[in-house]
PDB file of C-alpha atoms and ligand atoms in Angstrom:
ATOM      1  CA  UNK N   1       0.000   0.000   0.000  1.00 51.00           C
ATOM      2  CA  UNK N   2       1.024   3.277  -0.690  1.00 65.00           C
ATOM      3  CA  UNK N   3       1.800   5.594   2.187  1.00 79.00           C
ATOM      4  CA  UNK N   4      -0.351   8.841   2.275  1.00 90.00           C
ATOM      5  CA  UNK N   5       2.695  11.666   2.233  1.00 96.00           C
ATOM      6  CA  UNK N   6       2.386  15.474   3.371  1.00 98.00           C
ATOM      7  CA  UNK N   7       4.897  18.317   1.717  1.00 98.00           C
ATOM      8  CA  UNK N   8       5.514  21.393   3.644  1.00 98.00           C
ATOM      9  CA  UNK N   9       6.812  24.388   2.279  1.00 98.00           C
ATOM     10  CA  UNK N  10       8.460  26.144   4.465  1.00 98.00           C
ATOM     11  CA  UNK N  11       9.434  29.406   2.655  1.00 98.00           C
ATOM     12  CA  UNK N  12      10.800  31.537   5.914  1.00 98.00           C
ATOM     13  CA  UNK N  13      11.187  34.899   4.820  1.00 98.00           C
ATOM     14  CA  UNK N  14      12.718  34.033   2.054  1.00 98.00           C
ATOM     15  CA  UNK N  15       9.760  35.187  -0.167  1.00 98.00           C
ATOM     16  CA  UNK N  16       8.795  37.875  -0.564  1.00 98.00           C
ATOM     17  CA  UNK N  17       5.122  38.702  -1.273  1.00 98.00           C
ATOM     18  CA  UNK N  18       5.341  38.823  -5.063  1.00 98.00           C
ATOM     19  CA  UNK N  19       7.346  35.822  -5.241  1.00 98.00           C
ATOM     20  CA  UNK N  20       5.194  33.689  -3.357  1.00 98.00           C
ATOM     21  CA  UNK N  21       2.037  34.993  -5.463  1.00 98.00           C
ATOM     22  CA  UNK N  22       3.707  34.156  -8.775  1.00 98.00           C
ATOM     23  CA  UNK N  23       4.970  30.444  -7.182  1.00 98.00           C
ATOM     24  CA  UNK N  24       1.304  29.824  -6.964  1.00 98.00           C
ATOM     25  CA  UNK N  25       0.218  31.368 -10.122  1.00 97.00           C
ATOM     26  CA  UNK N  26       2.969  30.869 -12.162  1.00 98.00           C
ATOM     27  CA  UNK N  27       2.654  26.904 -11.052  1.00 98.00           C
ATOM     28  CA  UNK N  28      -0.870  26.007 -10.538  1.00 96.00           C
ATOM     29  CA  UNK N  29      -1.742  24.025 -13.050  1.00 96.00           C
ATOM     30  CA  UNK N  30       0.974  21.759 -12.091  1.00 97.00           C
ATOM     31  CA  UNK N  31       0.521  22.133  -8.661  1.00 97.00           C
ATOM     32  CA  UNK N  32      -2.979  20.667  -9.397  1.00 95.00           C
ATOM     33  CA  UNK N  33      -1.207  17.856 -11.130  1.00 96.00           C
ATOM     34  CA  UNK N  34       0.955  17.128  -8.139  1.00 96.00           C
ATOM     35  CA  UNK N  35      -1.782  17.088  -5.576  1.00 95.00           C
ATOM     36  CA  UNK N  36      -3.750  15.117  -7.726  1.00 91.00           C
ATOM     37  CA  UNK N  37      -2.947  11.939  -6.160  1.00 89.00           C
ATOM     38  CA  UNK N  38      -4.970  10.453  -3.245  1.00 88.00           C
ATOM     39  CA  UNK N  39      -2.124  10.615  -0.307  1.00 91.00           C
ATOM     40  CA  UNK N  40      -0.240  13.448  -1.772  1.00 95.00           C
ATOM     41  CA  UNK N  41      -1.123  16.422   0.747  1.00 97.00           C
ATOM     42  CA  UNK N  42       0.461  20.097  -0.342  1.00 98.00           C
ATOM     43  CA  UNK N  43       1.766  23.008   2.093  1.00 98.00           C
ATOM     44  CA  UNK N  44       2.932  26.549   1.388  1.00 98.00           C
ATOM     45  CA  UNK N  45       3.261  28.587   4.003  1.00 99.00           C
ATOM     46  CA  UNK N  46       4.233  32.186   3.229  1.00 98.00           C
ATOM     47  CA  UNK N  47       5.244  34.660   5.261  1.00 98.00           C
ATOM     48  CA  UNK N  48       2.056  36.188   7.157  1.00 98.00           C
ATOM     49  CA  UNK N  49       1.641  38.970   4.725  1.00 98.00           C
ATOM     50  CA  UNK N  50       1.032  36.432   1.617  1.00 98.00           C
ATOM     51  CA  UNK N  51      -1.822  33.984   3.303  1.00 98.00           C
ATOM     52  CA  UNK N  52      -4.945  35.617   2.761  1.00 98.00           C
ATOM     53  CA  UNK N  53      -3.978  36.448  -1.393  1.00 98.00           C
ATOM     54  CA  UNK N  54      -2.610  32.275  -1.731  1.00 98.00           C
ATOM     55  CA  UNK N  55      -5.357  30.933   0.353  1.00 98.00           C
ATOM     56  CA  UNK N  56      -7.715  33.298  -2.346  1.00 97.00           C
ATOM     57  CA  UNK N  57      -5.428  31.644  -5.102  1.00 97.00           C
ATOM     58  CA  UNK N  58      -5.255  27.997  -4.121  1.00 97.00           C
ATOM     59  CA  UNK N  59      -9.651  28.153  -3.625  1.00 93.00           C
ATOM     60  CA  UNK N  60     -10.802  25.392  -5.842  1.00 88.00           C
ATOM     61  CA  UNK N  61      -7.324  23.750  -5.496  1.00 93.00           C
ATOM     62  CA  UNK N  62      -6.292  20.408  -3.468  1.00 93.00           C
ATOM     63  CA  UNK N  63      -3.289  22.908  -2.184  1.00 97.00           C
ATOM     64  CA  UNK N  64      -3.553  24.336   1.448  1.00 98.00           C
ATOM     65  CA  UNK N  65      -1.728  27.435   3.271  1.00 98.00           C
ATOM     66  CA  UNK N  66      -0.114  27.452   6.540  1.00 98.00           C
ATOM     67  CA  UNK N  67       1.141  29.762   8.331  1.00 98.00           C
ATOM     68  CA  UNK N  68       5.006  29.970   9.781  1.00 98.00           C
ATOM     69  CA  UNK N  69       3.879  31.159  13.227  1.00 98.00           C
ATOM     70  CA  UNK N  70       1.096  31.992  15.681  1.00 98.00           C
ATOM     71  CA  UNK N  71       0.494  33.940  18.855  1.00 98.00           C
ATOM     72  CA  UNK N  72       0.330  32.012  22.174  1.00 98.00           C
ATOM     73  CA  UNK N  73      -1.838  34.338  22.913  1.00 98.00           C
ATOM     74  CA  UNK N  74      -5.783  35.164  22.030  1.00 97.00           C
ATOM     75  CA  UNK N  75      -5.458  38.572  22.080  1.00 98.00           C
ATOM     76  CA  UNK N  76      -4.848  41.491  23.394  1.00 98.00           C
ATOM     77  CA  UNK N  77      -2.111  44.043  23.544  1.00 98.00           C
ATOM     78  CA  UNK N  78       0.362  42.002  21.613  1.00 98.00           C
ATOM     79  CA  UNK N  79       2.415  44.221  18.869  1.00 98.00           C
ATOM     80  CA  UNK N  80       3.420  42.298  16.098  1.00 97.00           C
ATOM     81  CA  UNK N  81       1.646  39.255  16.909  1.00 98.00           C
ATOM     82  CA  UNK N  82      -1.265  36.997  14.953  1.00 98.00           C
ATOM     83  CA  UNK N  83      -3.477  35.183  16.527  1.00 98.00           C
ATOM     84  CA  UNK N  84      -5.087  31.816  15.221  1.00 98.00           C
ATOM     85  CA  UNK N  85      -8.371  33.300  15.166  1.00 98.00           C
ATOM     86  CA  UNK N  86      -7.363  35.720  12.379  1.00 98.00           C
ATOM     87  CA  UNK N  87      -5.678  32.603  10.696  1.00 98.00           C
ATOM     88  CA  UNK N  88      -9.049  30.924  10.684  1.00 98.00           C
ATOM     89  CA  UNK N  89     -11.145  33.692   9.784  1.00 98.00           C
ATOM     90  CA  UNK N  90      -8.540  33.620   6.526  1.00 98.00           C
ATOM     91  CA  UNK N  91      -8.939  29.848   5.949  1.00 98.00           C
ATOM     92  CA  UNK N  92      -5.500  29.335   6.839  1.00 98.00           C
ATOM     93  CA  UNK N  93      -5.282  25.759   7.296  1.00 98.00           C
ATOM     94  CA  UNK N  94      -1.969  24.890   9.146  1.00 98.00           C
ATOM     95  CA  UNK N  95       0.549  26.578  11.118  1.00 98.00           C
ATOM     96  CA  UNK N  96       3.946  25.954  11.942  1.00 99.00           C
ATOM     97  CA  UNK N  97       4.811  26.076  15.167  1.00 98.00           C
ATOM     98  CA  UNK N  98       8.407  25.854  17.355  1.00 98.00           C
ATOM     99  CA  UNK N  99      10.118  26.051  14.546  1.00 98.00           C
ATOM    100  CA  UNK N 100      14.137  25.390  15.572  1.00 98.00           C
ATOM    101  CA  UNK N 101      14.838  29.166  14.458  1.00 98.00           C
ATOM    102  CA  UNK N 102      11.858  30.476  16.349  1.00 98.00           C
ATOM    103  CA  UNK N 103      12.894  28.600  19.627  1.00 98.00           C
ATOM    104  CA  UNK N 104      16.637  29.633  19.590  1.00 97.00           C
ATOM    105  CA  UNK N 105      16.169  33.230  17.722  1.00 97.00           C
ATOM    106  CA  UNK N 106      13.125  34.302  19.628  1.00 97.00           C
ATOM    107  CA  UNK N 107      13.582  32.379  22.666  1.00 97.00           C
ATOM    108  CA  UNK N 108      10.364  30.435  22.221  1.00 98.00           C
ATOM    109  CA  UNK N 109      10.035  27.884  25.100  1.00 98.00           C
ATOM    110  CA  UNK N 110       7.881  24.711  24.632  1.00 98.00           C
ATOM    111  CA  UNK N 111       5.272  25.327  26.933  1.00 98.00           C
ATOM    112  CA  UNK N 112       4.412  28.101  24.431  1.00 98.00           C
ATOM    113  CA  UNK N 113       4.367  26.135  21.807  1.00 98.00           C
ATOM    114  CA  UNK N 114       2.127  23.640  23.653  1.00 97.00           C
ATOM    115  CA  UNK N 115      -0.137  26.732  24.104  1.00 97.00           C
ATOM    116  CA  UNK N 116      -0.185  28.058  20.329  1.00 98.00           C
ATOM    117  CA  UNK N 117      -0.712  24.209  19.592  1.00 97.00           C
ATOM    118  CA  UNK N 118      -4.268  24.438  21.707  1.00 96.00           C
ATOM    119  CA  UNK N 119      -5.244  27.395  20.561  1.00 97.00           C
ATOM    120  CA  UNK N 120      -4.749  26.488  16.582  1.00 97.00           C
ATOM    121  CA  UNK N 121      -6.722  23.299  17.278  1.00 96.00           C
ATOM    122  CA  UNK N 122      -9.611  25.439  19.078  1.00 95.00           C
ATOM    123  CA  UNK N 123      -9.807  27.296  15.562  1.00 97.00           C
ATOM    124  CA  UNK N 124      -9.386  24.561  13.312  1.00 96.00           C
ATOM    125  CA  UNK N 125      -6.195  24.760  11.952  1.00 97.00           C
ATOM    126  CA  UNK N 126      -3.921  21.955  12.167  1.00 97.00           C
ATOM    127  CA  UNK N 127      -0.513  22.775  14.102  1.00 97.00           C
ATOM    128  CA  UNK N 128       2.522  21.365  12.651  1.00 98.00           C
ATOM    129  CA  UNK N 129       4.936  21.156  15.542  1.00 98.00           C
ATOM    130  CA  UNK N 130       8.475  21.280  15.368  1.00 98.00           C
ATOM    131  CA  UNK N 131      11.058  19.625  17.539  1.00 98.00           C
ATOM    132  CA  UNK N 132      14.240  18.455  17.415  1.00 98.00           C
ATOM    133  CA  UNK N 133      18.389  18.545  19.153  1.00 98.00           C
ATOM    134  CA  UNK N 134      21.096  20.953  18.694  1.00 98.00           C
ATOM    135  CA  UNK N 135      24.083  19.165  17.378  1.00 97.00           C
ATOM    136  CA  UNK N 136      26.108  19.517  21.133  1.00 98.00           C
ATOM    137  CA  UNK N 137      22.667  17.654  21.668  1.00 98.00           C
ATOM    138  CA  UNK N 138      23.200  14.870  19.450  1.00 97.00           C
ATOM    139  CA  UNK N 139      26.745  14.678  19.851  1.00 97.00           C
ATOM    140  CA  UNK N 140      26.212  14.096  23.621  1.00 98.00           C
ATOM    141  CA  UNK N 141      23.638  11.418  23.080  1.00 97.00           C
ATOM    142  CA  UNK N 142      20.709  13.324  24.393  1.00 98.00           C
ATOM    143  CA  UNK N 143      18.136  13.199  21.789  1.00 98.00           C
ATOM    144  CA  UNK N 144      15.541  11.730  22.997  1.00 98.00           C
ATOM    145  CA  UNK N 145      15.499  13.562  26.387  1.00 98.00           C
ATOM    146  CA  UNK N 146      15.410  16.779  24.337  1.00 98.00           C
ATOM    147  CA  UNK N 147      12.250  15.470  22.249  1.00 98.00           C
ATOM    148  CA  UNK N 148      10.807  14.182  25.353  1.00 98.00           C
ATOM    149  CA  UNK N 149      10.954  17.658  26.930  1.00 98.00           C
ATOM    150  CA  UNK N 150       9.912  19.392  23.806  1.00 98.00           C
ATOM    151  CA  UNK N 151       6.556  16.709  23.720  1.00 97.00           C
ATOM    152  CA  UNK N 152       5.622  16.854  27.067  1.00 97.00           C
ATOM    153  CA  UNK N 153       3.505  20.151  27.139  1.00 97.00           C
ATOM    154  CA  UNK N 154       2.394  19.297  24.277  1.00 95.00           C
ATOM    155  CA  UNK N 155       0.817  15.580  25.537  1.00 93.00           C
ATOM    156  CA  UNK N 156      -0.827  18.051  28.543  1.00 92.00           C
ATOM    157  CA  UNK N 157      -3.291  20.382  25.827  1.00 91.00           C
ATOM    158  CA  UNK N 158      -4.463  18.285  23.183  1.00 86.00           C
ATOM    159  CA  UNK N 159      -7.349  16.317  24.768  1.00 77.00           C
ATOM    160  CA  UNK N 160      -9.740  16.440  21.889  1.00 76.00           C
ATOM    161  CA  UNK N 161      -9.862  13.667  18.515  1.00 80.00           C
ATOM    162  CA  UNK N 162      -8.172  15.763  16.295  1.00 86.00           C
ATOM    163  CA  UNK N 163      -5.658  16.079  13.629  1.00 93.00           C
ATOM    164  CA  UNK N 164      -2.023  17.229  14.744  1.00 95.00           C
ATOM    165  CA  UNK N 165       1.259  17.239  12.630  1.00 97.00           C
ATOM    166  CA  UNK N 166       4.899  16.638  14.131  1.00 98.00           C
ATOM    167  CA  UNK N 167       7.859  17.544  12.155  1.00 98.00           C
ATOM    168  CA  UNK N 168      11.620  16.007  13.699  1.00 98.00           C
ATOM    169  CA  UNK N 169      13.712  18.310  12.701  1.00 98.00           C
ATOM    170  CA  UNK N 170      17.532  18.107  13.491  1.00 98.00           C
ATOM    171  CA  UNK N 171      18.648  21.422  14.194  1.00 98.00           C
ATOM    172  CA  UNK N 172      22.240  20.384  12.742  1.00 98.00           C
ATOM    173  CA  UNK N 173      20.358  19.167   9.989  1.00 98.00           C
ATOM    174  CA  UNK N 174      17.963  22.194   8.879  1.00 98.00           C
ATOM    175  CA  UNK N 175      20.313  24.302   6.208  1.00 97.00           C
ATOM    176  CA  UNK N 176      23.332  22.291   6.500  1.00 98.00           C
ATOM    177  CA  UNK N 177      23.097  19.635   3.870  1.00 97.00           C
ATOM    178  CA  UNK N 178      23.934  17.114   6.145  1.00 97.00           C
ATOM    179  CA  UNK N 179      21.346  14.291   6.713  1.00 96.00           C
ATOM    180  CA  UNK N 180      21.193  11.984   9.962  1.00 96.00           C
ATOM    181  CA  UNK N 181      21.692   8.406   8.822  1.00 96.00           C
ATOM    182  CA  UNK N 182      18.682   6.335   7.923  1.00 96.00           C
ATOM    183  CA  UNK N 183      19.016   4.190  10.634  1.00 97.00           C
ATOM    184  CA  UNK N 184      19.038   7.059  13.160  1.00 97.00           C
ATOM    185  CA  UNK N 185      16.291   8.228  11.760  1.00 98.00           C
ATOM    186  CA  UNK N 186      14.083   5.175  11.380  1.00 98.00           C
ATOM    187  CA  UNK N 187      14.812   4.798  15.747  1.00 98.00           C
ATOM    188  CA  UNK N 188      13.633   8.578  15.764  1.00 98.00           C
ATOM    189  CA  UNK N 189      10.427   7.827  14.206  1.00 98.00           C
ATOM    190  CA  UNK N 190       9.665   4.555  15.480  1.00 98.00           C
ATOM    191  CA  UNK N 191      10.093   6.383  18.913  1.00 98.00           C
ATOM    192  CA  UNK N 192       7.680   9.295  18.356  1.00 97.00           C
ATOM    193  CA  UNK N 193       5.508   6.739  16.377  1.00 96.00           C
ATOM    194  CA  UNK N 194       5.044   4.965  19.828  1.00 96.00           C
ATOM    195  CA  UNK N 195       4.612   8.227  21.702  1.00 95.00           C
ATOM    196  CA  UNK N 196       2.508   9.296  19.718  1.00 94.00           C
ATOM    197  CA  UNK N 197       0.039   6.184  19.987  1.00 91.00           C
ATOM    198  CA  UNK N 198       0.595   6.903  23.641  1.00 91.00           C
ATOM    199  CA  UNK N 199      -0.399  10.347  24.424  1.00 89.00           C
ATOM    200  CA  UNK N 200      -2.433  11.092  21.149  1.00 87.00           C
ATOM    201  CA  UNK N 201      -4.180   8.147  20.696  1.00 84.00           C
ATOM    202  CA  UNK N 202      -7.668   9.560  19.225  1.00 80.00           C
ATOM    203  CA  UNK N 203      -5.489  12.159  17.460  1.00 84.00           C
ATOM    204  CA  UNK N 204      -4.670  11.478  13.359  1.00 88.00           C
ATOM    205  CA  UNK N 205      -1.201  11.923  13.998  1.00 93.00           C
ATOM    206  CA  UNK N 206       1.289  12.752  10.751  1.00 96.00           C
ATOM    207  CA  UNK N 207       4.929  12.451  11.150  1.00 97.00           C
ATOM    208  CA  UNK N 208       6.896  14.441   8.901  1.00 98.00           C
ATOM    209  CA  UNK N 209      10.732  15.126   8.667  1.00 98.00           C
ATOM    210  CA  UNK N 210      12.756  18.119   8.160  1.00 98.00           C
ATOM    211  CA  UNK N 211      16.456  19.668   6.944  1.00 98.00           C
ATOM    212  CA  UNK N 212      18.173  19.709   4.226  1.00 98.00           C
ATOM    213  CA  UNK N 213      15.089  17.874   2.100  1.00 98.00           C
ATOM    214  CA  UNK N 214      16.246  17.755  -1.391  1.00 98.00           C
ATOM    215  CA  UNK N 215      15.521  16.015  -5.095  1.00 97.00           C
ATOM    216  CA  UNK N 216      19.131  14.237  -4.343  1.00 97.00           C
ATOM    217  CA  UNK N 217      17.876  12.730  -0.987  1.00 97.00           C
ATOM    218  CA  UNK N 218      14.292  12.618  -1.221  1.00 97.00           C
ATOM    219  CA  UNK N 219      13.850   8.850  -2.589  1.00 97.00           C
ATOM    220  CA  UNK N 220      15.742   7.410   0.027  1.00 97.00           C
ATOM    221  CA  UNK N 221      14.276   9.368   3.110  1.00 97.00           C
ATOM    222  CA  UNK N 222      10.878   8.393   1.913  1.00 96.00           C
ATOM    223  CA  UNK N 223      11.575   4.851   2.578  1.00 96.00           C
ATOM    224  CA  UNK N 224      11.905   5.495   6.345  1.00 97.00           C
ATOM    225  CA  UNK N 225       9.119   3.620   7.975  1.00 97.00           C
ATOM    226  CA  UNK N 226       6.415   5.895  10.095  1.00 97.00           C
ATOM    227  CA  UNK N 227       7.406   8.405   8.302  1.00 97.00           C
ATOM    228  CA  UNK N 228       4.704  10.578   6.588  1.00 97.00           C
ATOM    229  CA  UNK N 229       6.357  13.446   4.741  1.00 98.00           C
ATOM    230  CA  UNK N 230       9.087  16.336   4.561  1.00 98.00           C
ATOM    231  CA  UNK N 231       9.077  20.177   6.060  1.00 98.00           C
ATOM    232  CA  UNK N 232      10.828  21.642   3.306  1.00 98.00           C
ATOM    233  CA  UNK N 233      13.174  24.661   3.001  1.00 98.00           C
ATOM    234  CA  UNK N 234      15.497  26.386   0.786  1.00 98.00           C
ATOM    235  CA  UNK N 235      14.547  23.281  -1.999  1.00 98.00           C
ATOM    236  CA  UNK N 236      10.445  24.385  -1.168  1.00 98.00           C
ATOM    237  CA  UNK N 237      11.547  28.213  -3.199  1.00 98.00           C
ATOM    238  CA  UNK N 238      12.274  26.731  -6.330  1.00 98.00           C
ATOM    239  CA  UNK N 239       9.487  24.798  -7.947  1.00 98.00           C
ATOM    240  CA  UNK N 240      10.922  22.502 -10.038  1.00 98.00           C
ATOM    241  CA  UNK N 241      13.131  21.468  -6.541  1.00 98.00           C
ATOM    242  CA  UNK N 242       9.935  21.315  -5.016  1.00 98.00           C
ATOM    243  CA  UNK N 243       8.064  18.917  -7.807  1.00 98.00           C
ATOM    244  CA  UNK N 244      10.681  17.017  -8.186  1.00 98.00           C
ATOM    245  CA  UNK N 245      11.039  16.010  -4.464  1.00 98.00           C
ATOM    246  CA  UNK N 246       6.852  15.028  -4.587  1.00 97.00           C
ATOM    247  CA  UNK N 247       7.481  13.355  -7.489  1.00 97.00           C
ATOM    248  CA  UNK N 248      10.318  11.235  -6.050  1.00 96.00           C
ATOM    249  CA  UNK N 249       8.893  10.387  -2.941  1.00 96.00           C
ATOM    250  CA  UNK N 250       5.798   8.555  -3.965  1.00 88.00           C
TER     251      UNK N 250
HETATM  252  P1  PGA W   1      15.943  23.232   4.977  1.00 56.66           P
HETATM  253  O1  PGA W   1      14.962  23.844   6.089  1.00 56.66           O
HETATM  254  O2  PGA W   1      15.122  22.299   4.132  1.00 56.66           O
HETATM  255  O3  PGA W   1      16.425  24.439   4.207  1.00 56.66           O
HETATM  256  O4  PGA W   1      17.037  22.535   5.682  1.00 56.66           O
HETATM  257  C1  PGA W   1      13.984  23.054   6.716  1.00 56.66           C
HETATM  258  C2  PGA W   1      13.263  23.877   7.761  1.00 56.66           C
HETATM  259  O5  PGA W   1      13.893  24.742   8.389  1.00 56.66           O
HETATM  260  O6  PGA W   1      12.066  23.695   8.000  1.00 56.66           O
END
């Protein structure tokens, strides 16, 4: 059987509003191709400034928008921040959230990603929660306590049936062009696959990976058991890079 697989593309700010509008537009027809496929599941997220015109472009597509980010807050007097209510009200339909570069850049701490996690499920839009280890993490053997850590708040909100996405993403891996071994990775996902049927049990659960995705490495990473799909980066800008990848993986 054919695994169902998810593509993510994570576009940082590394384009710009008119950029991401003519990825969608200059692409769509073959976008439609690539998401035709039962169990092939397309991503963008833009920067917050792009959603509302792609989620307007993608209507009548099998493509959905996420967002890169949310408030752990509802509202209130919050400068700069978006809340997941305004993400619903744009049909936004995922959101990234604990990103590696938010947590070390911005400082975010897991318990508020636990918190932006609850309130994107109380609007309806399906959280796709990062985690993963530093490389002095990795290096020192301590993986699995970090992902442990990074899970726990998460286990404490999500009480209701639901459908939640968790992207492993090895911080030493994310830009680098350096891939974790297969076999590391397979333990990885078995791991969170039996966490997962732990803590989230009525949840859908999809397990995705993330860092350094690319045409060249695609095929082989898709063979990794438990594993539902890629978070994609600096290959997600370019679309042939990005087709390519969907292509391979299926
Ligand atoms: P990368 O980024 O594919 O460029 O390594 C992945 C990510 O940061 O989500």
């Amino acid at each position: 059987m054919t695994k169902s697989l998810l593509f993510v593309a994570n576009w940082k700010m590394s384009m710009p509003f008119h950029a991401a509008c003519s990825f969608v537009q200059d692409n769509k027809h073959e976008l439609e191709k690539l998401a035709a496929p039962t169990g092939t599941t397309i991503v963008l997220c833009p920067s917050f400034v792009a959603l509302d015109a792609l989620v307007k472009m993608v209507h009548n597509m099998s493509i959905y928008i996420g967002a890169q980010n949310c408030s752990d807050h509802l509202a209130g007097a919050f400068t700069g921040e978006v809340d997941a209510q305004s993400l619903q009200q744009i049909n936004c339909s995922y959101c990234i959230i604990g990103h590696s570069e938010r947590r070390s850049l911005f400082r975010e701490t897991s318990e508020e990603v636990a918190q932006k996690a609850k309130f994107l499920l109380e609007h309806t839009i399906i959280p796709i929660i990062c985690i993963g280890e530093t490389k002095e993490q990795y290096e020192a053997q301590q993986t699995f306590d970090i992902l442990e850590k990074q899970l726990a708040p998460v286990w404490q909100v999500i009480d209701q049936p639901t459908n939640v996405v968790i992207a492993y993403e090895p911080v030493w891996s994310i830009g680098t062009g350096i891939i974790p071994e297969k076999e590391y990775l397979q333990k990885i996902f078995d791991w969170l696959s039996k966490q997962c049927s732990q803590y989230l049990s009525k949840m859908i659960v999809q397990l995705i990976y993330g860092g350094s995705v690319d045409q060249n490495n695609a095929k082989d990473l898709a063979q990794i058991a438990k594993m539902d799909g890629f978070l994609i980066g600096g290959a997600s800008l370019d679309f042939q890079k990005f087709k390519n990848i969907v292509l391979l993986s299926r």
